[in-house]
PDB file of C-alpha atoms in Angstrom:
ATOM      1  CA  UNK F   1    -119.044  81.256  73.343  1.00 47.00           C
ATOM      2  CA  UNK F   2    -120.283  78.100  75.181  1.00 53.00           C
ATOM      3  CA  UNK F   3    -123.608  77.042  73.937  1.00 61.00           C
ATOM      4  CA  UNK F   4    -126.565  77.234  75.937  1.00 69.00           C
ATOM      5  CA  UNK F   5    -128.953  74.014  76.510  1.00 67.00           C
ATOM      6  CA  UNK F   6    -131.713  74.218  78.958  1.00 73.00           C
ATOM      7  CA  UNK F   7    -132.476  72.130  81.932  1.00 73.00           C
ATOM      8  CA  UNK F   8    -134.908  70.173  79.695  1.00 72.00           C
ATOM      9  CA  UNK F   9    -132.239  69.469  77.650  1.00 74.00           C
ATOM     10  CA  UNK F  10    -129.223  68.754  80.234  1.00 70.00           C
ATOM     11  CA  UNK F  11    -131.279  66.679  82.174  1.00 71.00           C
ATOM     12  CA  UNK F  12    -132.569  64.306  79.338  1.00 72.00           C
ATOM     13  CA  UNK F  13    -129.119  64.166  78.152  1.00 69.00           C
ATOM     14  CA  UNK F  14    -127.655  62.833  82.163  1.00 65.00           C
ATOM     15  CA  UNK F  15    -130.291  60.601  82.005  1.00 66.00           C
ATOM     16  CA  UNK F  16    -129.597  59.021  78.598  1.00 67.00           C
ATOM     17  CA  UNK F  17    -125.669  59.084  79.804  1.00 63.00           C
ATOM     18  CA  UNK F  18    -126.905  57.254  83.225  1.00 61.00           C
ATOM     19  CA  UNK F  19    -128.935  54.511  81.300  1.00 62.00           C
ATOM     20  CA  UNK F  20    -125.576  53.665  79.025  1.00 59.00           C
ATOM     21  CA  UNK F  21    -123.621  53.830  82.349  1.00 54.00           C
ATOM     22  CA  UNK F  22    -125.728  51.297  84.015  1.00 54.00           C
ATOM     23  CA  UNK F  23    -126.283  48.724  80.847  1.00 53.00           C
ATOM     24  CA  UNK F  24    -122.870  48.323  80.290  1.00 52.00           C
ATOM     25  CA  UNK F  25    -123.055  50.633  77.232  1.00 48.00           C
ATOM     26  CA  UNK F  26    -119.161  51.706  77.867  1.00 54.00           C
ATOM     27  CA  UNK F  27    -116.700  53.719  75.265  1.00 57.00           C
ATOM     28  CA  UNK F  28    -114.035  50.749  75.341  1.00 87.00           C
ATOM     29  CA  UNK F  29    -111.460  52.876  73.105  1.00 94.00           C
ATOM     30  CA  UNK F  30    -109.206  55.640  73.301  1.00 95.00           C
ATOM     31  CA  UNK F  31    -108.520  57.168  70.497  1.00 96.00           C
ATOM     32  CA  UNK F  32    -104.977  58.699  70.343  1.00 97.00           C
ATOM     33  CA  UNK F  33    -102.675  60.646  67.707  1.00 98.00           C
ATOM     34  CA  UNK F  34     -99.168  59.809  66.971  1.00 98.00           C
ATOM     35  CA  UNK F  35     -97.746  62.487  64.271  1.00 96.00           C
ATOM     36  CA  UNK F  36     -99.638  62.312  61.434  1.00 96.00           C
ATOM     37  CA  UNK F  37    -101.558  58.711  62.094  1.00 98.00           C
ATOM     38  CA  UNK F  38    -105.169  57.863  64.238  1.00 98.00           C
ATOM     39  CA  UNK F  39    -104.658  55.250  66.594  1.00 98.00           C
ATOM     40  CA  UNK F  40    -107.279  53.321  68.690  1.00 97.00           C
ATOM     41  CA  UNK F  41    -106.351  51.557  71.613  1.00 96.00           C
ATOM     42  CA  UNK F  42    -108.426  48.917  73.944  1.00 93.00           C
ATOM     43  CA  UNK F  43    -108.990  50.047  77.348  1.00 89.00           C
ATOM     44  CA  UNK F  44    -108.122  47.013  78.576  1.00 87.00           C
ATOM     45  CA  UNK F  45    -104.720  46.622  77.077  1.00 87.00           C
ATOM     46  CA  UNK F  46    -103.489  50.208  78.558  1.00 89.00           C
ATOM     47  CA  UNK F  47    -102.624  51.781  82.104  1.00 86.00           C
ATOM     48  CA  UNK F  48    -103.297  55.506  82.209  1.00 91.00           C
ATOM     49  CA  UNK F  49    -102.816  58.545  80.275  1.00 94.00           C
ATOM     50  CA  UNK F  50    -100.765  60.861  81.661  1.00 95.00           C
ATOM     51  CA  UNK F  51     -99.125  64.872  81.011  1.00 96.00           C
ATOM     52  CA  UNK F  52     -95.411  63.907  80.690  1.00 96.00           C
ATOM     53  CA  UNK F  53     -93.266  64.785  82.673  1.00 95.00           C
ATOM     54  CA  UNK F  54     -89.359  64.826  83.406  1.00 93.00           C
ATOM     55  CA  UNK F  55     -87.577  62.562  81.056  1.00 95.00           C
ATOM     56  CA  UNK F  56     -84.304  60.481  81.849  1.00 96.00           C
ATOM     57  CA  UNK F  57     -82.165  60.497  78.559  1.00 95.00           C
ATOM     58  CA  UNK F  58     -80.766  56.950  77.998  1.00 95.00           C
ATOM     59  CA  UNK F  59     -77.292  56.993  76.308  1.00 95.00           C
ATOM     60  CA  UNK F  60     -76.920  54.933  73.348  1.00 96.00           C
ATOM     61  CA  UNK F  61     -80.457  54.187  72.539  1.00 96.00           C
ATOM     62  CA  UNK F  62     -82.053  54.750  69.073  1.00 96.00           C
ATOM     63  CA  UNK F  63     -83.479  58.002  68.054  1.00 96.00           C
ATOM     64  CA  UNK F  64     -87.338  56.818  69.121  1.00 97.00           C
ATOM     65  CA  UNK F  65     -86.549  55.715  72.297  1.00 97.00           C
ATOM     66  CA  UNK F  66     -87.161  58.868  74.434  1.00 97.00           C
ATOM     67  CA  UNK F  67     -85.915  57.431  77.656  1.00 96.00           C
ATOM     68  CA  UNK F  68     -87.343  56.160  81.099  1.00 97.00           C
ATOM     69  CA  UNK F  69     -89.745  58.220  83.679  1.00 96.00           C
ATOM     70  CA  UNK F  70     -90.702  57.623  86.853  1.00 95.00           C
ATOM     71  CA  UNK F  71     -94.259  57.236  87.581  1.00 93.00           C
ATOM     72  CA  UNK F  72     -95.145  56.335  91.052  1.00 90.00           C
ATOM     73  CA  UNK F  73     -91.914  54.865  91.681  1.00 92.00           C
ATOM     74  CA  UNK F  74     -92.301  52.487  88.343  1.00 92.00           C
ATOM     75  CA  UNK F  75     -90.329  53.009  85.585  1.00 95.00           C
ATOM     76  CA  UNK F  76     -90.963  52.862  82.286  1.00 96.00           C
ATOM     77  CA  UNK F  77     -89.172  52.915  78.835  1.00 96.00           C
ATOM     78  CA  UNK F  78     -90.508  55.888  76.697  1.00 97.00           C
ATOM     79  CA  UNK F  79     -90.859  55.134  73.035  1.00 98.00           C
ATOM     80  CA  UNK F  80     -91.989  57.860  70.733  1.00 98.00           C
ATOM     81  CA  UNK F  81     -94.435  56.476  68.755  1.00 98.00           C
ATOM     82  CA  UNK F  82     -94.798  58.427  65.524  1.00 98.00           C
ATOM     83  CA  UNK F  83     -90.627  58.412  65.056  1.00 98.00           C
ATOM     84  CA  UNK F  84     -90.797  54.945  65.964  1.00 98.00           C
ATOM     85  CA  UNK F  85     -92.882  54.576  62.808  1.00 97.00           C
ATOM     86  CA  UNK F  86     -90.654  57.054  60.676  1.00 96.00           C
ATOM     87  CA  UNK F  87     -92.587  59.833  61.688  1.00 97.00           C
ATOM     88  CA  UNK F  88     -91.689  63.412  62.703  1.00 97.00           C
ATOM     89  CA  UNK F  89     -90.227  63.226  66.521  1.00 97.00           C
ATOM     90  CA  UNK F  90     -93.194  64.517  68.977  1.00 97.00           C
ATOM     91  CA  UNK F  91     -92.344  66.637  71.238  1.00 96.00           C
ATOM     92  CA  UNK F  92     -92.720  66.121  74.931  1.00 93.00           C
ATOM     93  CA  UNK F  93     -94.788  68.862  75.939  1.00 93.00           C
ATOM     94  CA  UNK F  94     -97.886  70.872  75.119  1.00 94.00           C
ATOM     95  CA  UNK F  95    -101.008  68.316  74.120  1.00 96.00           C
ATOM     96  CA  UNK F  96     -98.183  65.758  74.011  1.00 97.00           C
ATOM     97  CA  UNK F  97     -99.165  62.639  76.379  1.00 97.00           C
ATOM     98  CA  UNK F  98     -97.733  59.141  77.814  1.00 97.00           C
ATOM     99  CA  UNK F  99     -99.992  56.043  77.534  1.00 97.00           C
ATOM    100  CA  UNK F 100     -98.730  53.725  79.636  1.00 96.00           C
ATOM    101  CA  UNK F 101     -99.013  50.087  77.904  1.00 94.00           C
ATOM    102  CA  UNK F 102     -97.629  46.953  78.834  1.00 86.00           C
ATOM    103  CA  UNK F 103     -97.905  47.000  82.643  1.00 84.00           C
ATOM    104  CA  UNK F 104    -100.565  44.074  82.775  1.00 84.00           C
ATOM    105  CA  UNK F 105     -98.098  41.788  80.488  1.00 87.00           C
ATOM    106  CA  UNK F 106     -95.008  42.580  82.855  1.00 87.00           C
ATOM    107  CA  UNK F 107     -94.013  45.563  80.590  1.00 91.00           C
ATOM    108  CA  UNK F 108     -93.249  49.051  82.084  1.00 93.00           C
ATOM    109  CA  UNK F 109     -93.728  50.691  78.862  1.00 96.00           C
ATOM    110  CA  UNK F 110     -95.512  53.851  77.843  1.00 96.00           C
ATOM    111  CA  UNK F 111     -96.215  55.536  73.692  1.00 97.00           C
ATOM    112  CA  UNK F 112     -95.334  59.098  73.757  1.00 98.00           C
ATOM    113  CA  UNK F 113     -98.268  60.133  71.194  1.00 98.00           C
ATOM    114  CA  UNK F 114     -99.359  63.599  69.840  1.00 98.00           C
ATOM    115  CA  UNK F 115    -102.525  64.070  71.739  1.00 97.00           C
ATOM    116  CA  UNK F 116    -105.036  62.151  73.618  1.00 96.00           C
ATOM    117  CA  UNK F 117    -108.624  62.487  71.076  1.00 95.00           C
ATOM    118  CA  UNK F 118    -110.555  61.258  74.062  1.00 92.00           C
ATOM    119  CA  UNK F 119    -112.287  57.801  74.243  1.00 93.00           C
ATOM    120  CA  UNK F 120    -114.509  56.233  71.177  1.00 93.00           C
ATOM    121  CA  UNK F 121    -117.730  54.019  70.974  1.00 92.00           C
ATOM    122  CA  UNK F 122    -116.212  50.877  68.619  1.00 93.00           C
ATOM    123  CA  UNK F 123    -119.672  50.776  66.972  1.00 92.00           C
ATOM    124  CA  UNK F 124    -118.548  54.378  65.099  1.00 92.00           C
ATOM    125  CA  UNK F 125    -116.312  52.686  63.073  1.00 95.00           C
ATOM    126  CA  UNK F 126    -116.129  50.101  60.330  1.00 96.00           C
ATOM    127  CA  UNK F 127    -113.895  48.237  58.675  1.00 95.00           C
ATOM    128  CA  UNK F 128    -111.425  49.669  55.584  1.00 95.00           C
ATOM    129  CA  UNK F 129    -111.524  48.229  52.456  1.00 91.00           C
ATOM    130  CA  UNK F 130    -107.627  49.298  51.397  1.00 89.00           C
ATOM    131  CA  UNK F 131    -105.074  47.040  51.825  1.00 91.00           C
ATOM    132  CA  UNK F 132    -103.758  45.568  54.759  1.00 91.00           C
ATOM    133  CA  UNK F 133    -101.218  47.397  56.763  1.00 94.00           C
ATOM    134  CA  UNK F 134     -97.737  45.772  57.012  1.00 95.00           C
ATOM    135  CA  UNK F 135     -97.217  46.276  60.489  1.00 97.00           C
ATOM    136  CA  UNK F 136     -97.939  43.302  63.203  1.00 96.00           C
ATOM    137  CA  UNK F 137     -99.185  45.293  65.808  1.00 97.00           C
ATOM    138  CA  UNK F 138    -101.958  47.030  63.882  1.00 97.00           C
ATOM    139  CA  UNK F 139    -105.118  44.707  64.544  1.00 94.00           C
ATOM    140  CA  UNK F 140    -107.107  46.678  62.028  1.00 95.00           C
ATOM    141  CA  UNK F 141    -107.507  49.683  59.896  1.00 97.00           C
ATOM    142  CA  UNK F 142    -111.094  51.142  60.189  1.00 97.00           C
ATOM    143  CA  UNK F 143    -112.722  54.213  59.145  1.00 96.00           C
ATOM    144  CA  UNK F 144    -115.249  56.698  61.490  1.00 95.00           C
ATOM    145  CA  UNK F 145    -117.903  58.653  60.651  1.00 93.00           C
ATOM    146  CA  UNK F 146    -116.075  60.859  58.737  1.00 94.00           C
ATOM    147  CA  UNK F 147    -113.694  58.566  56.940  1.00 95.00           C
ATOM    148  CA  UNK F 148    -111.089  59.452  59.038  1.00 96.00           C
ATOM    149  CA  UNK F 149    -108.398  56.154  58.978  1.00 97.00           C
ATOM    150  CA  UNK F 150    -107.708  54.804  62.199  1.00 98.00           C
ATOM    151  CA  UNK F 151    -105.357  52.385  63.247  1.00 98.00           C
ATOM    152  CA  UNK F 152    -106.321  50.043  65.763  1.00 97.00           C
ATOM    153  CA  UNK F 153    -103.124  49.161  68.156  1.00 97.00           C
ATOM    154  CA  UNK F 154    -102.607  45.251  69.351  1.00 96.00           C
ATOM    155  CA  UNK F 155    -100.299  46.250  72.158  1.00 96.00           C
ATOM    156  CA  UNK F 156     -99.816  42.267  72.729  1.00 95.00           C
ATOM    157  CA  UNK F 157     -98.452  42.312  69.139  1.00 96.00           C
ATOM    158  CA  UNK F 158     -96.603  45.138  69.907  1.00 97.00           C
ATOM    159  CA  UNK F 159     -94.603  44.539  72.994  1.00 95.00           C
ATOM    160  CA  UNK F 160     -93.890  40.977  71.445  1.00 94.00           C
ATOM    161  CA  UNK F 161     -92.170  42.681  68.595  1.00 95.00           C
ATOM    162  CA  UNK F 162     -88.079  42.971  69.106  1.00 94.00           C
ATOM    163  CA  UNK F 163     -87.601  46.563  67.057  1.00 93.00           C
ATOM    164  CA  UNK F 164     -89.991  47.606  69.621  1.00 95.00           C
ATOM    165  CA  UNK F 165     -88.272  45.970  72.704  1.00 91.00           C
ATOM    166  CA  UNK F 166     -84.345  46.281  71.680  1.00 92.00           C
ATOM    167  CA  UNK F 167     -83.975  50.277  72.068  1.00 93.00           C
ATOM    168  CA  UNK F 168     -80.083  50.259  72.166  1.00 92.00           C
ATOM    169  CA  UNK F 169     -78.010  51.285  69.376  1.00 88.00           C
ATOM    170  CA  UNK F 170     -76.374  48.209  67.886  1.00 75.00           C
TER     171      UNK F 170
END
């Protein structure tokens, strides 16, 4: 059952979200999950978040490279991002999505990830003390509010990276 507020309530809370709104006060990451990892990505460095839809198999491509789609008569290479990493395959329906990445730096690319977790303040988050991870295109590893690891994507790093960019089988 949907918890009730009263007007009081609502309208203090609008007013608070109109006074971030107009400061600049902006949630500048979305927070994604690919298989079993947390990933945070900047706003800035993605397109759009999308349901996805029809998939073109590509022959002869390795087992994370889902294929291309068409999206607004673009298309883009489909890389599924937890198998990518060694990671069960995610499949392409249900709360899976597409985050298109890759567009502004003259790559049609989009992550096939888990679920979209909706977008996150970066002040919720602080740095992790563990080790470093291995991978180039993870900027950092920080922790929320409920020491929850997240993994925040470099999607420069990434689309420079040639495992990422050479799909075909060899």
């Amino acid at each position: 059952m949907a918890k009730r507020i009263s007007l009081r309530e609502f309208q203090e809370n609008l007013s608070r979200r109109l006074a971030a709104a107009q400061s600049g006060q902006r949630r500048a990451l979305l927070g994604v999950q690919a298989g079993d990892e947390n990933w945070l990505v900047d706003l800035a460095a993605t397109g759009e978040i999308l349901p996805v839809p029809a998939l073109a198999s590509v022959p002869l491509t390795r087992p994370w490279f889902n294929g291309v789609v068409n999206v607004r008569g673009s298309l883009y290479g489909v890389v599924d991002f937890s198998a990518f990493h060694g990671g069960a395959p995610i499949p392409p329906a249900g709360h899976a999505r597409l985050l298109l990445i890759g567009a502004k730096l003259g790559v049609n690319s989009a992550i096939l990830v888990s679920r979209a977790v909706g977008l996150r303040n970066p002040e919720d988050f602080e740095a992790d003390r563990g080790e470093a991870d291995p991978r180039p295109w993870v900027g950092q590893r920080l922790r929320d509010t409920q020491d929850r690891l997240w993994l925040k994507l470099d999607v420069p790093k990434l689309l420079a990276q040639p495992v990422f960019l050479d799909a075909g089988i060899d």
